[in-house]
Amino acid sequence: MATVEFQGKTFTVDEDGFIESYDDWCEEWVQWVKQQEGIDELTDDHRKVIKVLQDYYEKNGIAPMVRILSKLTGFKLKQIYELFPSGPGKGACKMAGLPKPTGCV
Amino acid sequence: MAFISSGYDPKEPMKDRITDIGPRNYEEFYPPIIAKNKGKWAYHEILEPGVLVHVSETGDELYTVRVGGCRLMSVTHIREICEIADKYCDGYLRFTTRNNIEFMVDSKEKAEALKKDLESRKFPGGSFKFPIGGTGAGITNIIHTQGWIHCHTPATDASGPVKATLDVLFEHFQNMDLPAQVRVSLACCLNMCGAVHCSDIAILGYHRKPPMVEHEYIDKMCEIPLAIAACPTAAIKPKKVALEDGTEVKSVEVNHSRCMYCGNCYTMCPSMPLADKEGDGIVIMVGGKVSNRISAPKFSKVAVAYLPNNPPRWPEVTSTIKKIVDTYSKDARKYERLGEWAERIGWEKFFEKCGLEFTHHLIDDFRDPAYYTWRQTTQFKFTD
């Protein structure tokens, strides 16, 4: 596993840039992923998606299904893609510190 | 090589981004004769193995030469295909649903010249680049998957066994000497990408050992409820485990007596790998079909529970398949697919004639529907 140094913090990441452990998540990680994902400015909407993902993950141990994410945040899938151009999995989950999506992706 | 930009600006990833344009319209690539006669074809004939003629209501004739493709091919090879198409077919060609290549021309003379050229092309190792065949009641290309070339869940290779099998069955590719067409497919794990569940003969990668659980990483890398829900036999349950250094982590426990090594949990969770050199091997299935001709479509059934992975030529696998094809070829009636033949003579006779051992592994034991696969009748034949 590779390591990333950013704003004085060190993160262990895999080859797709997902953080090794959810426990290592912090504000600096959000800023690092923001830069990686080509997001200009973090809005309250971005924060809301991340908060919903993290609350759901802490409570249930899994990332929410896309329709649940839409329902909980009130954002349609199109809006989520506008916020996170890589999409809810590669973009939002990565920024929220969740494990990498698995299965036939 | 030094970086050469395509014009994409990583600082502004959404600028000038083109999206949702879909594939090119197939009509852009029609040979003129096909564009002209679309929807007007009157009849067709197979002139010889690998060569078809379609005759239109307008009197136009379209000659098609079908050649085998290795599916996994280099750009150099595709360029050679293009070069042939440029030379004989005005730059037009197509690929079939079994990954063969079809060159189309409008006269018999052109087809003859094309055939002669195709037959002369070989790789330095000696194998045909473009073997002509794959039509009618023979054996055409093998639909297969990624194997050790690219996938992370395979129990066997794809390209290797396919090459070994088609070498053994090559005469049937270039001839139409069977009762009906025999479709052979391969999938390297029981995700069954492709057509193994509905092919006359199917080669399927299979594990025989339960997954290892990497307790240290599982909670970090996996969404544990997904791994639990991935199991068709409910062999996985959540469990807290103490690591060597004393920290307690969330993990799972695999009940080995319930595990049938499907590998679904590994698909969902990278911390549960199960590939094993000695354990992994190949299952042979037979008797599936997708067409509605005479009988309804069928699933293929397991005929050989395990054959070892024996790279690079998989001799056990290829000899078993050859045996099944030879027996079917001798015994079945005209137009009879392998599954129809086995059902007509009875599966006990299928095993006897093919010389395959019937083991308890072949008896279905998966949930309620297993019951319907047992014999609830006194009708059977004695076998030797």
PDB file of N, CA, C and O in Angstrom, chain B residues 218-243:
ATOM      1  N   ILE B 218     -10.109  -7.170   7.431  1.00  0.00           N
ATOM      2  CA  ILE B 218     -11.465  -7.345   6.892  1.00  0.00           C
ATOM      3  C   ILE B 218     -12.382  -6.172   7.208  1.00  0.00           C
ATOM      4  O   ILE B 218     -13.101  -5.686   6.335  1.00  0.00           O
ATOM      5  N   ASP B 219     -12.313  -5.647   8.436  1.00  0.00           N
ATOM      6  CA  ASP B 219     -13.220  -4.541   8.765  1.00  0.00           C
ATOM      7  C   ASP B 219     -12.812  -3.247   8.069  1.00  0.00           C
ATOM      8  O   ASP B 219     -13.634  -2.391   7.793  1.00  0.00           O
ATOM      9  N   LYS B 220     -11.529  -3.119   7.758  1.00  0.00           N
ATOM     10  CA  LYS B 220     -11.077  -1.917   7.070  1.00  0.00           C
ATOM     11  C   LYS B 220     -11.447  -1.941   5.593  1.00  0.00           C
ATOM     12  O   LYS B 220     -11.835  -0.939   5.010  1.00  0.00           O
ATOM     13  N   MET B 221     -11.295  -3.114   4.978  1.00  0.00           N
ATOM     14  CA  MET B 221     -11.454  -3.187   3.527  1.00  0.00           C
ATOM     15  C   MET B 221     -12.860  -3.549   3.081  1.00  0.00           C
ATOM     16  O   MET B 221     -13.217  -3.331   1.930  1.00  0.00           O
ATOM     17  N   CYS B 222     -13.653  -4.168   3.986  1.00  0.00           N
ATOM     18  CA  CYS B 222     -14.913  -4.753   3.543  1.00  0.00           C
ATOM     19  C   CYS B 222     -16.090  -4.144   4.277  1.00  0.00           C
ATOM     20  O   CYS B 222     -15.974  -3.718   5.412  1.00  0.00           O
ATOM     21  N   GLU B 223     -17.217  -4.183   3.593  1.00  0.00           N
ATOM     22  CA  GLU B 223     -18.477  -3.906   4.257  1.00  0.00           C
ATOM     23  C   GLU B 223     -18.996  -5.285   4.688  1.00  0.00           C
ATOM     24  O   GLU B 223     -19.531  -6.043   3.896  1.00  0.00           O
ATOM     25  N   ILE B 224     -18.771  -5.614   5.965  1.00  0.00           N
ATOM     26  CA  ILE B 224     -18.984  -6.983   6.443  1.00  0.00           C
ATOM     27  C   ILE B 224     -20.398  -7.515   6.172  1.00  0.00           C
ATOM     28  O   ILE B 224     -20.543  -8.662   5.728  1.00  0.00           O
ATOM     29  N   PRO B 225     -21.467  -6.712   6.364  1.00  0.00           N
ATOM     30  CA  PRO B 225     -22.798  -7.250   6.058  1.00  0.00           C
ATOM     31  C   PRO B 225     -22.944  -7.728   4.614  1.00  0.00           C
ATOM     32  O   PRO B 225     -23.692  -8.673   4.343  1.00  0.00           O
ATOM     33  N   LEU B 226     -22.205  -7.105   3.698  1.00  0.00           N
ATOM     34  CA  LEU B 226     -22.288  -7.537   2.295  1.00  0.00           C
ATOM     35  C   LEU B 226     -21.664  -8.916   2.113  1.00  0.00           C
ATOM     36  O   LEU B 226     -22.165  -9.751   1.352  1.00  0.00           O
ATOM     37  N   ALA B 227     -20.545  -9.165   2.814  1.00  0.00           N
ATOM     38  CA  ALA B 227     -19.899 -10.478   2.713  1.00  0.00           C
ATOM     39  C   ALA B 227     -20.821 -11.564   3.267  1.00  0.00           C
ATOM     40  O   ALA B 227     -20.927 -12.655   2.712  1.00  0.00           O
ATOM     41  N   ILE B 228     -21.512 -11.238   4.361  1.00  0.00           N
ATOM     42  CA  ILE B 228     -22.423 -12.212   4.969  1.00  0.00           C
ATOM     43  C   ILE B 228     -23.586 -12.496   4.018  1.00  0.00           C
ATOM     44  O   ILE B 228     -23.966 -13.650   3.788  1.00  0.00           O
ATOM     45  N   ALA B 229     -24.135 -11.426   3.428  1.00  0.00           N
ATOM     46  CA  ALA B 229     -25.288 -11.589   2.536  1.00  0.00           C
ATOM     47  C   ALA B 229     -24.908 -12.213   1.207  1.00  0.00           C
ATOM     48  O   ALA B 229     -25.771 -12.701   0.479  1.00  0.00           O
ATOM     49  N   ALA B 230     -23.604 -12.230   0.878  1.00  0.00           N
ATOM     50  CA  ALA B 230     -23.169 -12.787  -0.408  1.00  0.00           C
ATOM     51  C   ALA B 230     -23.221 -14.309  -0.413  1.00  0.00           C
ATOM     52  O   ALA B 230     -23.141 -14.927  -1.471  1.00  0.00           O
ATOM     53  N   CYS B 231     -23.356 -14.925   0.756  1.00  0.00           N
ATOM     54  CA  CYS B 231     -23.230 -16.386   0.841  1.00  0.00           C
ATOM     55  C   CYS B 231     -24.556 -17.077   0.563  1.00  0.00           C
ATOM     56  O   CYS B 231     -25.541 -16.840   1.264  1.00  0.00           O
ATOM     57  N   PRO B 232     -24.605 -17.950  -0.456  1.00  0.00           N
ATOM     58  CA  PRO B 232     -25.863 -18.628  -0.793  1.00  0.00           C
ATOM     59  C   PRO B 232     -26.256 -19.708   0.220  1.00  0.00           C
ATOM     60  O   PRO B 232     -27.405 -20.140   0.234  1.00  0.00           O
ATOM     61  N   THR B 233     -25.306 -20.161   1.049  1.00  0.00           N
ATOM     62  CA  THR B 233     -25.625 -21.212   2.019  1.00  0.00           C
ATOM     63  C   THR B 233     -25.551 -20.707   3.451  1.00  0.00           C
ATOM     64  O   THR B 233     -25.578 -21.495   4.391  1.00  0.00           O
ATOM     65  N   ALA B 234     -25.440 -19.404   3.622  1.00  0.00           N
ATOM     66  CA  ALA B 234     -25.389 -18.788   4.951  1.00  0.00           C
ATOM     67  C   ALA B 234     -24.291 -19.399   5.822  1.00  0.00           C
ATOM     68  O   ALA B 234     -24.488 -19.718   6.990  1.00  0.00           O
ATOM     69  N   ALA B 235     -23.105 -19.568   5.230  1.00  0.00           N
ATOM     70  CA  ALA B 235     -21.984 -20.137   5.966  1.00  0.00           C
ATOM     71  C   ALA B 235     -21.196 -19.074   6.738  1.00  0.00           C
ATOM     72  O   ALA B 235     -20.319 -19.413   7.527  1.00  0.00           O
ATOM     73  N   ILE B 236     -21.491 -17.806   6.480  1.00  0.00           N
ATOM     74  CA  ILE B 236     -20.696 -16.734   7.079  1.00  0.00           C
ATOM     75  C   ILE B 236     -21.517 -16.010   8.139  1.00  0.00           C
ATOM     76  O   ILE B 236     -22.673 -15.675   7.911  1.00  0.00           O
ATOM     77  N   LYS B 237     -20.891 -15.817   9.308  1.00  0.00           N
ATOM     78  CA  LYS B 237     -21.563 -15.003  10.326  1.00  0.00           C
ATOM     79  C   LYS B 237     -20.551 -14.031  10.933  1.00  0.00           C
ATOM     80  O   LYS B 237     -19.342 -14.287  10.944  1.00  0.00           O
ATOM     81  N   PRO B 238     -21.065 -12.891  11.453  1.00  0.00           N
ATOM     82  CA  PRO B 238     -20.149 -11.897  12.016  1.00  0.00           C
ATOM     83  C   PRO B 238     -19.553 -12.398  13.326  1.00  0.00           C
ATOM     84  O   PRO B 238     -20.186 -13.148  14.061  1.00  0.00           O
ATOM     85  N   LYS B 239     -18.308 -12.005  13.586  1.00  0.00           N
ATOM     86  CA  LYS B 239     -17.652 -12.457  14.805  1.00  0.00           C
ATOM     87  C   LYS B 239     -16.565 -11.456  15.188  1.00  0.00           C
ATOM     88  O   LYS B 239     -15.884 -10.924  14.314  1.00  0.00           O
ATOM     89  N   LYS B 240     -16.436 -11.189  16.485  1.00  0.00           N
ATOM     90  CA  LYS B 240     -15.326 -10.342  16.953  1.00  0.00           C
ATOM     91  C   LYS B 240     -14.115 -11.233  17.202  1.00  0.00           C
ATOM     92  O   LYS B 240     -14.232 -12.311  17.784  1.00  0.00           O
ATOM     93  N   VAL B 241     -12.962 -10.794  16.716  1.00  0.00           N
ATOM     94  CA  VAL B 241     -11.751 -11.603  16.821  1.00  0.00           C
ATOM     95  C   VAL B 241     -10.655 -10.771  17.485  1.00  0.00           C
ATOM     96  O   VAL B 241     -10.500  -9.588  17.178  1.00  0.00           O
ATOM     97  N   ALA B 242      -9.895 -11.408  18.397  1.00  0.00           N
ATOM     98  CA  ALA B 242      -8.751 -10.721  19.008  1.00  0.00           C
ATOM     99  C   ALA B 242      -7.508 -11.011  18.177  1.00  0.00           C
ATOM    100  O   ALA B 242      -7.189 -12.174  17.904  1.00  0.00           O
ATOM    101  N   LEU B 243      -6.827  -9.937  17.727  1.00  0.00           N
ATOM    102  CA  LEU B 243      -5.590 -10.117  16.969  1.00  0.00           C
ATOM    103  C   LEU B 243      -4.459 -10.507  17.910  1.00  0.00           C
ATOM    104  O   LEU B 243      -4.612 -10.503  19.132  1.00  0.00           O
TER     105      LEU B 243
END
